[in-house]
mmCIF file of C-alpha atoms and ligand atoms in Angstrom:
data_model
loop_
_atom_site.group_PDB
_atom_site.id
_atom_site.type_symbol
_atom_site.label_atom_id
_atom_site.label_comp_id
_atom_site.label_asym_id
_atom_site.label_seq_id
_atom_site.Cartn_x
_atom_site.Cartn_y
_atom_site.Cartn_z
ATOM 1 C CA MET A 20 5.332 3.975 -3.153
ATOM 2 C CA LYS A 21 6.574 5.029 -3.840
ATOM 3 C CA PHE A 22 9.036 4.139 -6.284
ATOM 4 C CA ASN A 23 11.233 7.171 -5.908
ATOM 5 C CA THR A 24 14.509 8.310 -7.184
ATOM 6 C CA ARG A 25 15.708 10.591 -4.403
ATOM 7 C CA THR A 26 16.129 10.350 -0.653
ATOM 8 C CA SER A 27 16.163 13.876 0.668
ATOM 9 C CA THR A 28 16.466 16.045 3.682
ATOM 10 C CA ARG A 29 15.927 19.328 1.782
ATOM 11 C CA LEU A 30 12.375 19.354 0.532
ATOM 12 C CA PRO A 31 10.787 21.883 -1.822
ATOM 13 C CA LEU A 32 8.435 24.390 -0.172
ATOM 14 C CA PRO A 33 4.772 23.895 -1.163
ATOM 15 C CA GLU A 34 3.022 26.802 -2.840
ATOM 16 C CA THR A 35 0.904 29.242 -0.807
ATOM 17 C CA THR A 36 -2.546 27.729 -1.445
ATOM 18 C CA ALA A 37 -1.280 24.251 -0.641
ATOM 19 C CA ARG A 38 0.216 25.501 2.616
ATOM 20 C CA ALA A 39 -3.112 27.121 3.545
ATOM 21 C CA HIS A 40 -4.833 23.813 2.788
ATOM 22 C CA SER A 41 -2.402 21.964 5.051
ATOM 23 C CA ARG A 42 -2.999 24.479 7.863
ATOM 24 C CA LEU A 43 -6.736 23.761 7.704
ATOM 25 C CA LEU A 44 -6.039 20.046 8.070
ATOM 26 C CA CYS A 45 -3.685 20.780 10.990
ATOM 27 C CA ALA A 46 -6.509 22.671 12.705
ATOM 28 C CA ARG A 47 -8.619 19.479 12.441
ATOM 29 C CA ILE A 48 -5.809 17.371 13.859
ATOM 30 C CA ASN A 49 -5.334 19.878 16.672
ATOM 31 C CA ALA A 50 -9.030 19.668 17.534
ATOM 32 C CA ALA A 51 -8.730 15.862 17.653
ATOM 33 C CA LEU A 52 -5.650 16.169 19.850
ATOM 34 C CA GLU A 53 -7.488 18.471 22.219
ATOM 35 C CA GLU A 54 -10.338 16.014 22.468
ATOM 36 C CA ALA A 55 -7.881 13.202 23.168
ATOM 37 C CA ASN A 56 -6.100 15.094 25.979
ATOM 38 C CA GLY A 57 -3.147 16.086 23.822
ATOM 39 C CA TRP A 58 -2.011 12.701 22.483
ATOM 40 C CA LEU A 59 -2.991 10.610 19.471
ATOM 41 C CA PRO A 60 -1.626 7.179 18.597
ATOM 42 C CA PHE A 61 0.205 7.384 15.284
ATOM 43 C CA ASP A 62 -2.441 5.460 13.343
ATOM 44 C CA ARG A 63 -5.024 8.131 14.185
ATOM 45 C CA TYR A 64 -2.644 10.873 13.040
ATOM 46 C CA MET A 65 -1.866 8.986 9.822
ATOM 47 C CA GLU A 66 -5.547 8.469 9.153
ATOM 48 C CA TYR A 67 -6.204 12.201 9.526
ATOM 49 C CA ALA A 68 -3.221 13.092 7.356
ATOM 50 C CA LEU A 69 -4.211 10.735 4.532
ATOM 51 C CA TYR A 70 -7.977 10.321 4.684
ATOM 52 C CA THR A 71 -9.707 13.362 6.236
ATOM 53 C CA PRO A 72 -12.458 14.101 3.680
ATOM 54 C CA ASP A 73 -11.456 17.047 1.431
ATOM 55 C CA PHE A 74 -8.157 17.627 3.287
ATOM 56 C CA GLY A 75 -6.307 14.332 3.702
ATOM 57 C CA TYR A 76 -3.578 13.544 1.193
ATOM 58 C CA TYR A 77 -5.619 10.975 -0.719
ATOM 59 C CA CYS A 78 -8.899 12.868 -0.341
ATOM 60 C CA SER A 79 -8.013 16.394 -1.371
ATOM 61 C CA GLY A 80 -8.276 16.025 -5.125
ATOM 62 C CA ALA A 81 -4.492 16.207 -5.536
ATOM 63 C CA HIS A 82 -2.827 13.987 -8.114
ATOM 64 C CA PRO A 83 -0.217 11.954 -6.300
ATOM 65 C CA PHE A 84 0.713 9.551 -9.134
ATOM 66 C CA GLY A 85 3.062 10.541 -11.928
ATOM 67 C CA HIS A 86 6.505 10.413 -13.428
ATOM 68 C CA CYS A 87 8.018 13.639 -12.095
ATOM 69 C CA ALA A 88 7.472 16.519 -9.704
ATOM 70 C CA ARG A 89 6.816 18.997 -12.530
ATOM 71 C CA ASN A 90 3.241 17.724 -12.923
ATOM 72 C CA GLY A 91 2.651 17.993 -9.175
ATOM 73 C CA SER A 92 2.960 14.265 -8.482
ATOM 74 C CA ASP A 93 4.781 12.675 -5.570
ATOM 75 C CA PHE A 94 5.501 9.104 -6.608
ATOM 76 C CA ILE A 95 4.849 6.550 -9.271
ATOM 77 C CA THR A 96 3.323 3.091 -8.999
ATOM 78 C CA ALA A 97 3.704 0.069 -11.295
ATOM 79 C CA PRO A 98 0.474 0.541 -13.318
ATOM 80 C CA GLU A 99 1.446 4.183 -13.932
ATOM 81 C CA LEU A 100 4.856 3.087 -15.159
ATOM 82 C CA SER A 101 3.655 0.730 -17.849
ATOM 83 C CA PRO A 102 0.633 -1.231 -19.120
ATOM 84 C CA LEU A 103 3.005 -4.190 -19.250
ATOM 85 C CA PHE A 104 2.468 -4.587 -15.505
ATOM 86 C CA ALA A 105 -1.246 -5.308 -15.966
ATOM 87 C CA ARG A 106 -0.790 -7.941 -18.681
ATOM 88 C CA PRO A 107 0.798 -10.700 -16.545
ATOM 89 C CA LEU A 108 -1.451 -9.729 -13.618
ATOM 90 C CA ALA A 109 -4.426 -10.221 -15.929
ATOM 91 C CA CYS A 110 -3.131 -13.738 -16.800
ATOM 92 C CA ALA A 111 -3.146 -14.669 -13.108
ATOM 93 C CA ILE A 112 -6.611 -13.134 -12.638
ATOM 94 C CA GLU A 113 -7.899 -14.985 -15.663
ATOM 95 C CA ALA A 114 -6.618 -18.296 -14.293
ATOM 96 C CA ALA A 115 -8.270 -17.628 -10.931
ATOM 97 C CA LEU A 116 -11.566 -16.662 -12.585
ATOM 98 C CA ASP A 117 -11.447 -19.883 -14.627
ATOM 99 C CA ALA A 118 -10.569 -22.057 -11.663
ATOM 100 C CA SER A 119 -13.359 -20.594 -9.527
ATOM 101 C CA ASN A 120 -15.843 -20.437 -12.356
ATOM 102 C CA THR A 121 -16.495 -16.757 -11.605
ATOM 103 C CA CYS A 122 -16.430 -13.617 -13.728
ATOM 104 C CA GLU A 123 -16.041 -10.630 -11.377
ATOM 105 C CA VAL A 124 -13.078 -8.560 -10.284
ATOM 106 C CA MET A 125 -13.013 -6.268 -7.247
ATOM 107 C CA GLU A 126 -10.173 -3.770 -7.023
ATOM 108 C CA PHE A 127 -9.359 -1.928 -3.799
ATOM 109 C CA GLY A 128 -7.683 1.484 -3.824
ATOM 110 C CA ALA A 129 -7.676 1.927 -7.585
ATOM 111 C CA GLY A 130 -5.651 5.167 -7.559
ATOM 112 C CA SER A 131 -5.944 6.922 -10.905
ATOM 113 C CA GLY A 132 -7.987 4.055 -12.412
ATOM 114 C CA LEU A 133 -5.237 3.081 -14.851
ATOM 115 C CA LEU A 134 -4.858 -0.470 -13.594
ATOM 116 C CA ALA A 135 -8.624 -0.969 -13.860
ATOM 117 C CA ALA A 136 -8.586 0.268 -17.473
ATOM 118 C CA GLN A 137 -5.625 -1.960 -18.331
ATOM 119 C CA LEU A 138 -7.076 -5.046 -16.648
ATOM 120 C CA LEU A 139 -10.459 -4.528 -18.316
ATOM 121 C CA ASP A 140 -8.682 -4.281 -21.633
ATOM 122 C CA ALA A 141 -6.678 -7.441 -21.056
ATOM 123 C CA LEU A 142 -9.537 -9.492 -19.573
ATOM 124 C CA GLY A 143 -12.139 -8.473 -22.155
ATOM 125 C CA ALA A 144 -15.383 -10.458 -21.967
ATOM 126 C CA GLN A 145 -14.043 -12.687 -19.217
ATOM 127 C CA CYS A 146 -14.728 -9.910 -16.716
ATOM 128 C CA ALA A 147 -18.487 -9.363 -16.538
ATOM 129 C CA ARG A 148 -18.309 -6.882 -13.690
ATOM 130 C CA TYR A 149 -15.463 -4.780 -12.274
ATOM 131 C CA THR A 150 -16.086 -3.293 -8.838
ATOM 132 C CA ILE A 151 -13.875 -0.585 -7.370
ATOM 133 C CA VAL A 152 -13.740 0.122 -3.650
ATOM 134 C CA GLU A 153 -12.022 3.449 -3.034
ATOM 135 C CA LEU A 154 -11.893 5.476 0.198
ATOM 136 C CA SER A 155 -11.252 8.777 -1.531
ATOM 137 C CA GLY A 156 -14.050 10.687 -3.262
ATOM 138 C CA GLY A 157 -11.483 12.700 -5.270
ATOM 139 C CA LEU A 158 -9.770 9.561 -6.550
ATOM 140 C CA ARG A 159 -13.116 7.953 -7.345
ATOM 141 C CA ALA A 160 -13.874 10.910 -9.625
ATOM 142 C CA ARG A 161 -10.466 10.553 -11.229
ATOM 143 C CA GLN A 162 -11.008 6.829 -11.780
ATOM 144 C CA GLN A 163 -14.331 7.573 -13.428
ATOM 145 C CA ALA A 164 -12.633 10.045 -15.778
ATOM 146 C CA THR A 165 -9.822 7.599 -16.612
ATOM 147 C CA LEU A 166 -12.249 4.799 -17.383
ATOM 148 C CA ALA A 167 -14.501 7.077 -19.426
ATOM 149 C CA GLU A 168 -11.503 8.093 -21.489
ATOM 150 C CA ARG A 169 -9.570 4.826 -21.811
ATOM 151 C CA ALA A 170 -12.038 2.024 -21.327
ATOM 152 C CA GLN A 171 -15.255 3.576 -22.547
ATOM 153 C CA ARG A 172 -16.504 0.319 -24.004
ATOM 154 C CA PHE A 173 -16.242 -1.327 -20.596
ATOM 155 C CA ALA A 174 -17.789 1.536 -18.622
ATOM 156 C CA SER A 175 -21.126 -0.212 -18.128
ATOM 157 C CA ARG A 176 -19.361 -3.124 -16.421
ATOM 158 C CA VAL A 177 -17.693 -0.932 -13.809
ATOM 159 C CA ARG A 178 -19.250 0.087 -10.516
ATOM 160 C CA TRP A 179 -18.005 1.749 -7.340
ATOM 161 C CA LEU A 180 -19.040 0.501 -3.916
ATOM 162 C CA GLY A 181 -18.904 2.468 -0.675
ATOM 163 C CA THR A 182 -19.679 -0.532 1.527
ATOM 164 C CA LEU A 183 -18.640 -4.119 1.069
ATOM 165 C CA PRO A 184 -21.121 -6.852 0.167
ATOM 166 C CA ASP A 185 -21.505 -9.731 2.646
ATOM 167 C CA ALA A 186 -20.022 -12.126 0.121
ATOM 168 C CA PHE A 187 -18.043 -11.839 -3.106
ATOM 169 C CA GLU A 188 -17.237 -14.453 -5.725
ATOM 170 C CA GLY A 189 -14.426 -13.617 -8.098
ATOM 171 C CA VAL A 190 -10.947 -12.119 -7.870
ATOM 172 C CA ILE A 191 -9.892 -9.360 -5.486
ATOM 173 C CA VAL A 192 -6.922 -7.174 -6.418
ATOM 174 C CA GLY A 193 -5.063 -4.494 -4.478
ATOM 175 C CA ASN A 194 -1.865 -2.845 -5.652
ATOM 176 C CA GLU A 195 -0.073 -0.747 -3.030
ATOM 177 C CA VAL A 196 -3.136 -0.500 -0.825
ATOM 178 C CA LEU A 197 -1.852 -2.241 2.312
ATOM 179 C CA ASP A 198 1.086 0.167 2.604
ATOM 180 C CA ALA A 199 -1.298 3.128 2.677
ATOM 181 C CA MET A 200 -3.126 1.884 5.770
ATOM 182 C CA PRO A 201 -2.458 3.547 9.120
ATOM 183 C CA ILE A 202 0.071 1.863 11.410
ATOM 184 C CA ARG A 203 0.723 1.976 15.143
ATOM 185 C CA LEU A 204 4.247 2.641 16.348
ATOM 186 C CA PHE A 205 6.025 1.116 19.343
ATOM 187 C CA ALA A 206 9.415 2.215 20.617
ATOM 188 C CA ARG A 207 11.722 0.176 22.851
ATOM 189 C CA ARG A 208 14.020 2.224 25.072
ATOM 190 C CA GLU A 209 16.120 0.768 27.845
ATOM 191 C CA ASN A 210 14.220 -2.456 27.461
ATOM 192 C CA GLN A 211 10.821 -0.874 28.033
ATOM 193 C CA TRP A 212 8.139 -0.564 25.356
ATOM 194 C CA PHE A 213 6.321 2.711 24.694
ATOM 195 C CA GLU A 214 3.617 3.526 22.203
ATOM 196 C CA ARG A 215 4.827 6.330 19.972
ATOM 197 C CA GLY A 216 2.159 8.916 19.292
ATOM 198 C CA VAL A 217 1.753 12.536 18.329
ATOM 199 C CA THR A 218 1.317 15.681 20.401
ATOM 200 C CA ARG A 219 1.189 19.416 19.693
ATOM 201 C CA ASP A 220 4.323 21.443 19.475
ATOM 202 C CA GLN A 221 5.646 24.573 17.794
ATOM 203 C CA PRO A 222 5.198 24.947 14.891
ATOM 204 C CA LEU A 223 3.038 21.825 14.530
ATOM 205 C CA PHE A 224 3.456 18.401 16.062
ATOM 206 C CA ARG A 225 6.099 16.191 17.586
ATOM 207 C CA TRP A 226 6.505 12.613 18.763
ATOM 208 C CA LEU A 227 5.510 11.667 22.274
ATOM 209 C CA ASP A 228 6.019 8.173 23.679
ATOM 210 C CA ARG A 229 3.749 6.727 26.353
ATOM 211 C CA PRO A 230 4.433 3.595 28.374
ATOM 212 C CA VAL A 231 2.185 0.768 27.263
ATOM 213 C CA ASP A 232 0.508 -1.892 29.233
ATOM 214 C CA LEU A 233 1.033 -4.691 26.763
ATOM 215 C CA ASP A 234 -1.360 -6.921 28.682
ATOM 216 C CA GLN A 235 -4.116 -4.681 27.370
ATOM 217 C CA TRP A 236 -3.028 -5.327 23.800
ATOM 218 C CA PRO A 237 -3.763 -8.181 21.442
ATOM 219 C CA HIS A 238 -1.709 -11.252 22.147
ATOM 220 C CA GLU A 239 -0.220 -11.056 18.625
ATOM 221 C CA LEU A 240 1.303 -7.628 19.337
ATOM 222 C CA MET A 241 2.871 -8.744 22.613
ATOM 223 C CA GLU A 242 4.285 -11.825 20.974
ATOM 224 C CA LEU A 243 5.694 -9.762 18.148
ATOM 225 C CA LEU A 244 7.378 -7.112 20.287
ATOM 226 C CA TYR A 245 8.912 -9.610 22.700
ATOM 227 C CA SER A 246 10.230 -11.671 19.810
ATOM 228 C CA ILE A 247 12.544 -8.846 18.685
ATOM 229 C CA ASP A 248 16.030 -9.837 19.764
ATOM 230 C CA GLY A 249 18.411 -7.546 21.603
ATOM 231 C CA HIS A 250 18.130 -4.780 24.163
ATOM 232 C CA HIS A 251 18.965 -1.859 21.909
ATOM 233 C CA ASP A 252 16.535 0.967 21.090
ATOM 234 C CA TYR A 253 14.048 -0.195 18.488
ATOM 235 C CA LEU A 254 11.084 1.227 16.597
ATOM 236 C CA ALA A 255 8.451 -1.318 15.543
ATOM 237 C CA GLU A 256 5.369 -0.894 13.389
ATOM 238 C CA PHE A 257 2.162 -2.794 13.996
ATOM 239 C CA HIS A 258 -0.232 -3.098 11.049
ATOM 240 C CA GLN A 259 -3.469 -3.355 12.941
ATOM 241 C CA ALA A 260 -5.582 -1.723 10.200
ATOM 242 C CA ALA A 261 -4.047 -3.798 7.381
ATOM 243 C CA ARG A 262 -4.619 -7.016 9.320
ATOM 244 C CA ALA A 263 -8.225 -6.058 10.085
ATOM 245 C CA TRP A 264 -8.812 -5.123 6.445
ATOM 246 C CA THR A 265 -7.345 -8.448 5.262
ATOM 247 C CA ARG A 266 -9.573 -10.351 7.689
ATOM 248 C CA THR A 267 -12.651 -8.503 6.427
ATOM 249 C CA VAL A 268 -11.826 -8.897 2.758
ATOM 250 C CA CYS A 269 -10.859 -12.578 2.992
ATOM 251 C CA ALA A 270 -13.964 -13.337 5.058
ATOM 252 C CA MET A 271 -16.028 -11.667 2.319
ATOM 253 C CA LEU A 272 -14.352 -13.820 -0.357
ATOM 254 C CA ALA A 273 -16.810 -16.708 -0.677
ATOM 255 C CA ARG A 274 -15.150 -18.220 -3.754
ATOM 256 C CA GLY A 275 -12.177 -17.122 -5.813
ATOM 257 C CA ALA A 276 -8.854 -15.478 -5.046
ATOM 258 C CA ALA A 277 -7.262 -12.345 -3.631
ATOM 259 C CA LEU A 278 -4.012 -10.998 -5.073
ATOM 260 C CA LEU A 279 -2.257 -8.304 -3.047
ATOM 261 C CA LEU A 280 0.851 -6.562 -4.346
ATOM 262 C CA ASP A 281 3.016 -4.291 -2.258
ATOM 263 C CA TYR A 282 6.449 -3.625 -0.823
ATOM 264 C CA GLY A 283 7.404 -5.432 2.339
ATOM 265 C CA PHE A 284 8.885 -8.467 3.980
ATOM 266 C CA PRO A 285 7.999 -11.547 5.985
ATOM 267 C CA ARG A 286 8.091 -11.132 9.783
ATOM 268 C CA ARG A 287 11.624 -12.444 10.315
ATOM 269 C CA GLU A 288 13.049 -9.812 7.990
ATOM 270 C CA TYR A 289 10.633 -7.052 8.982
ATOM 271 C CA TYR A 290 11.327 -7.257 12.709
ATOM 272 C CA HIS A 291 14.980 -8.072 12.268
ATOM 273 C CA PRO A 292 17.035 -6.649 15.161
ATOM 274 C CA GLN A 293 19.035 -4.575 12.684
ATOM 275 C CA ARG A 294 15.958 -2.931 11.150
ATOM 276 C CA SER A 295 15.718 -0.821 14.283
ATOM 277 C CA GLN A 296 14.317 2.377 12.735
ATOM 278 C CA GLY A 297 11.174 0.884 11.196
ATOM 279 C CA THR A 298 10.060 1.565 7.631
ATOM 280 C CA LEU A 299 7.848 4.649 7.956
ATOM 281 C CA MET A 300 8.462 6.852 4.912
ATOM 282 C CA CYS A 301 6.948 9.977 3.367
ATOM 283 C CA HIS A 302 6.834 11.034 -0.268
ATOM 284 C CA TYR A 303 6.665 14.572 -1.535
ATOM 285 C CA ARG A 304 7.404 15.625 -5.109
ATOM 286 C CA HIS A 305 9.438 12.462 -5.707
ATOM 287 C CA HIS A 306 11.545 13.016 -2.612
ATOM 288 C CA ALA A 307 11.488 10.274 0.038
ATOM 289 C CA HIS A 308 12.031 11.357 3.646
ATOM 290 C CA PRO A 309 11.084 10.208 7.171
ATOM 291 C CA ASP A 310 9.149 13.237 8.582
ATOM 292 C CA PRO A 311 5.356 12.683 8.794
ATOM 293 C CA PHE A 312 4.907 16.218 10.195
ATOM 294 C CA PHE A 313 6.077 17.917 7.000
ATOM 295 C CA TRP A 314 3.038 19.819 5.667
ATOM 296 C CA PRO A 315 0.368 17.274 6.694
ATOM 297 C CA GLY A 316 -2.076 16.518 3.899
ATOM 298 C CA LEU A 317 0.377 17.427 1.150
ATOM 299 C CA GLN A 318 2.532 14.307 1.266
ATOM 300 C CA ASP A 319 2.099 10.566 1.314
ATOM 301 C CA ILE A 320 2.872 8.579 4.460
ATOM 302 C CA THR A 321 3.511 4.873 4.109
ATOM 303 C CA ALA A 322 5.070 1.833 5.737
ATOM 304 C CA HIS A 323 6.239 -1.482 4.340
ATOM 305 C CA VAL A 324 3.915 -4.439 4.720
ATOM 306 C CA ASP A 325 4.431 -7.273 7.212
ATOM 307 C CA PHE A 326 3.358 -10.099 4.901
ATOM 308 C CA SER A 327 3.424 -12.699 7.697
ATOM 309 C CA GLY A 328 0.836 -10.623 9.581
ATOM 310 C CA ILE A 329 -1.253 -10.371 6.419
ATOM 311 C CA ALA A 330 -1.034 -14.137 5.900
ATOM 312 C CA ASP A 331 -2.032 -14.790 9.546
ATOM 313 C CA ALA A 332 -5.065 -12.529 9.144
ATOM 314 C CA ALA A 333 -6.175 -14.193 5.899
ATOM 315 C CA LEU A 334 -5.626 -17.759 7.067
ATOM 316 C CA ALA A 335 -7.620 -17.043 10.244
ATOM 317 C CA THR A 336 -10.688 -16.647 8.019
ATOM 318 C CA GLY A 337 -10.157 -20.104 6.535
ATOM 319 C CA ALA A 338 -8.721 -18.783 3.259
ATOM 320 C CA GLU A 339 -5.829 -20.741 1.770
ATOM 321 C CA LEU A 340 -2.433 -19.371 0.834
ATOM 322 C CA LEU A 341 -1.928 -19.710 -2.922
ATOM 323 C CA GLY A 342 1.591 -18.351 -2.963
ATOM 324 C CA TYR A 343 3.981 -15.594 -1.959
ATOM 325 C CA THR A 344 6.826 -14.397 -4.129
ATOM 326 C CA SER A 345 8.692 -11.349 -5.358
ATOM 327 C CA GLN A 346 7.036 -9.066 -7.927
ATOM 328 C CA ALA A 347 9.810 -9.954 -10.414
ATOM 329 C CA ARG A 348 9.121 -13.684 -10.109
ATOM 330 C CA PHE A 349 5.372 -13.236 -10.273
ATOM 331 C CA LEU A 350 5.537 -11.075 -13.402
ATOM 332 C CA ILE A 351 8.067 -13.311 -15.150
ATOM 333 C CA ASN A 352 6.119 -16.472 -14.270
ATOM 334 C CA SER A 353 2.922 -14.861 -15.533
ATOM 335 C CA GLY A 354 4.331 -13.887 -18.909
ATOM 336 C CA ILE A 355 5.654 -10.320 -18.847
ATOM 337 C CA ALA A 356 8.340 -11.339 -21.352
ATOM 338 C CA ASP A 357 5.654 -12.488 -23.814
ATOM 339 C CA ALA A 358 3.935 -9.121 -23.477
ATOM 340 C CA LEU A 359 7.204 -7.347 -24.217
ATOM 341 C CA ALA A 360 7.947 -9.699 -27.123
ATOM 342 C CA GLU A 361 4.785 -8.495 -28.849
ATOM 343 C CA LEU A 362 6.486 -5.133 -29.370
ATOM 344 C CA ASP A 363 8.734 -4.755 -32.370
ATOM 345 C CA PRO A 364 12.371 -3.998 -31.421
ATOM 346 C CA LEU A 365 12.684 -2.353 -34.836
ATOM 347 C CA GLU A 366 10.331 0.335 -33.535
ATOM 348 C CA PRO A 367 12.709 1.730 -30.928
ATOM 349 C CA ALA A 368 10.423 4.650 -30.019
ATOM 350 C CA ARG A 369 7.940 2.157 -28.545
ATOM 351 C CA PHE A 370 10.191 -0.767 -27.718
ATOM 352 C CA LEU A 371 12.934 0.982 -25.733
ATOM 353 C CA PRO A 372 10.703 2.782 -23.202
ATOM 354 C CA ALA A 373 8.760 -0.474 -22.719
ATOM 355 C CA ALA A 374 11.948 -2.471 -22.159
ATOM 356 C CA ASN A 375 13.123 0.210 -19.750
ATOM 357 C CA THR A 376 9.941 0.014 -17.636
ATOM 358 C CA VAL A 377 10.035 -3.778 -17.622
ATOM 359 C CA HIS A 378 13.564 -3.486 -16.277
ATOM 360 C CA LYS A 379 12.274 -1.212 -13.456
ATOM 361 C CA LEU A 380 9.483 -3.655 -12.604
ATOM 362 C CA LEU A 381 11.840 -6.643 -12.501
ATOM 363 C CA SER A 382 15.206 -5.334 -11.373
ATOM 364 C CA GLU A 383 16.288 -6.377 -7.876
ATOM 365 C CA ALA A 384 17.653 -2.879 -7.385
ATOM 366 C CA GLU A 385 14.287 -1.280 -8.230
ATOM 367 C CA MET A 386 10.826 -2.818 -7.785
ATOM 368 C CA GLY A 387 11.484 -6.488 -8.519
ATOM 369 C CA GLU A 388 12.658 -7.678 -5.113
ATOM 370 C CA LEU A 389 11.282 -5.266 -2.503
ATOM 371 C CA TYR A 390 7.779 -5.649 -3.939
ATOM 372 C CA LYS A 391 5.968 -8.913 -3.271
ATOM 373 C CA VAL A 392 2.796 -10.622 -4.370
ATOM 374 C CA ILE A 393 0.692 -12.714 -2.015
ATOM 375 C CA GLY A 394 -2.295 -14.773 -3.112
ATOM 376 C CA PHE A 395 -5.144 -16.257 -1.097
ATOM 377 C CA GLY A 396 -7.952 -18.463 -2.335
ATOM 378 C CA ARG A 397 -11.154 -20.073 -1.248
ATOM 379 C CA GLY A 398 -13.073 -22.790 -3.030
ATOM 380 C CA ILE A 399 -10.655 -22.987 -5.946
ATOM 381 C CA ASP A 400 -8.154 -25.565 -7.025
ATOM 382 C CA GLN A 401 -5.017 -24.554 -5.127
ATOM 383 C CA SER A 402 -2.810 -25.335 -8.084
ATOM 384 C CA ALA A 403 -4.662 -22.857 -10.333
ATOM 385 C CA LEU A 404 -2.049 -20.169 -9.715
ATOM 386 C CA ASP A 405 0.946 -22.474 -9.443
ATOM 387 C CA PHE A 406 2.268 -21.106 -12.712
ATOM 388 C CA ALA A 407 2.425 -17.598 -11.235
ATOM 389 C CA PHE A 408 3.998 -18.534 -7.910
ATOM 390 C CA ALA A 409 5.780 -21.794 -8.689
ATOM 391 C CA THR A 410 9.234 -20.488 -9.465
ATOM 392 C CA GLY A 411 10.495 -18.518 -6.510
ATOM 393 C CA ASP A 412 7.636 -19.259 -4.140
ATOM 394 C CA ARG A 413 8.579 -18.060 -0.663
ATOM 395 C CA SER A 414 5.510 -19.174 1.261
ATOM 396 C CA GLN A 415 7.717 -21.038 3.706
ATOM 397 C CA CYS A 416 9.349 -17.724 4.747
ATOM 398 C CA LEU A 417 6.095 -16.224 6.022
HETATM 399 C C1 SAM B 11 -0.589 4.173 -2.964
HETATM 400 S S1 SAM B 11 -2.178 4.334 -3.602
HETATM 401 C C2 SAM B 11 -2.156 3.052 -4.822
HETATM 402 C C3 SAM B 11 -3.096 3.341 -5.951
HETATM 403 C C4 SAM B 11 -3.152 2.309 -7.074
HETATM 404 N N1 SAM B 11 -3.567 1.023 -6.610
HETATM 405 C C5 SAM B 11 -1.862 2.214 -7.830
HETATM 406 O O1 SAM B 11 -1.210 1.188 -7.771
HETATM 407 O O2 SAM B 11 -1.496 3.193 -8.492
HETATM 408 C C6 SAM B 11 -3.202 3.708 -2.318
HETATM 409 C C7 SAM B 11 -4.676 3.693 -2.660
HETATM 410 O O3 SAM B 11 -5.378 2.891 -1.693
HETATM 411 C C8 SAM B 11 -6.554 3.576 -1.299
HETATM 412 N N2 SAM B 11 -6.961 2.973 -0.012
HETATM 413 C C9 SAM B 11 -6.312 2.971 1.160
HETATM 414 N N3 SAM B 11 -6.977 2.255 2.086
HETATM 415 C C10 SAM B 11 -8.076 1.753 1.463
HETATM 416 C C11 SAM B 11 -9.166 0.914 1.881
HETATM 417 N N4 SAM B 11 -9.266 0.453 3.130
HETATM 418 N N5 SAM B 11 -10.126 0.631 0.978
HETATM 419 C C12 SAM B 11 -10.050 1.086 -0.294
HETATM 420 N N6 SAM B 11 -9.053 1.884 -0.743
HETATM 421 C C13 SAM B 11 -8.074 2.215 0.124
HETATM 422 C C14 SAM B 11 -6.141 5.017 -1.330
HETATM 423 O O4 SAM B 11 -7.206 5.916 -1.306
HETATM 424 C C15 SAM B 11 -5.357 5.034 -2.656
HETATM 425 O O5 SAM B 11 -6.212 5.097 -3.759
#
């Protein structure tokens, strides 16, 4: 996220070089559209917009993460807000490393590298190796710079992997990675389901729905769409890529735990009849808006996570659910208050900003409730992370 302050319809115009950059990406998307007879499912479009090497939003060398639009950023994430986010997360990781008798961490989608630096700091010698898996070459370079600057003494323990090992023992972490994975869109109109995709139009692209033969689709999609009550128009997201990624990552986890943090809901809330417009959202210069065709490549595109789908995918690999709760509960249970208490309130210049960011992380009106944490484990004592999930566990809602 995409933790943003403004919801906008009037967006600032990108500067000339950025617009030229976006036009080059659009030419690539147009070529793909031509090859696909003029129609792309939305997940293909989203993948082009976010991950085309050198041109996609996450791959262009832009700096999406930051506090305000002045520095060219588009949104802020929890680790960018405060190091106090990493401290309780590190407690949970430490417990999982202990319980599995392992000493490695693997982070997916490490963004600017700040969380890695903070976790390495907090874990110290307990983390013998920290592996980062990052799709974007530009962000990988940024992570390397961040770690060289902030966690120099740990640099020799960090490595980047382009392909996944067959098996991993340790703790897997991903903050706001699932929401950045391409989604498919399905629209119900007059009781018929269509797949919503993208076609060419002036000046760029527009939506185009195609009837779908649901019999050709995975059983889980059919079940999901037909479970949505009512006959009214409805837009549903299907997280095929996120489910596939979860299956792969949990199958790779031979021993240890996976902790995934993101915004989203369990299925019953996600596909609630009243949530009829879906959750697709774009972020540009700290403005949130719903148009994925606004200057492709210059803005983030994201959707909330269907945590029931993620749990189904993980459990299908034989992994066990360790817990599912709100970010606020997870951070409180794992000791964020202790981390804050280490700061001296008589030093207001340090204490007040820290207290303010803790409020943002925990407040129901900000990140505390919309954001969730889900944990999976294999070969570890299931109660190892009870302390982190025990109060406020919502596993039964998945
Ligand atoms: C919204 S950013 C979050 C960055 C960071 N974790 C944070 O909290 O600031 C999403 C990140 O996930 C990465 N990403 C998306 N899909 C990925 C995948 N399948 N494997 C690894 N990284 C991925 C993106 O390149 C980007 O770095």
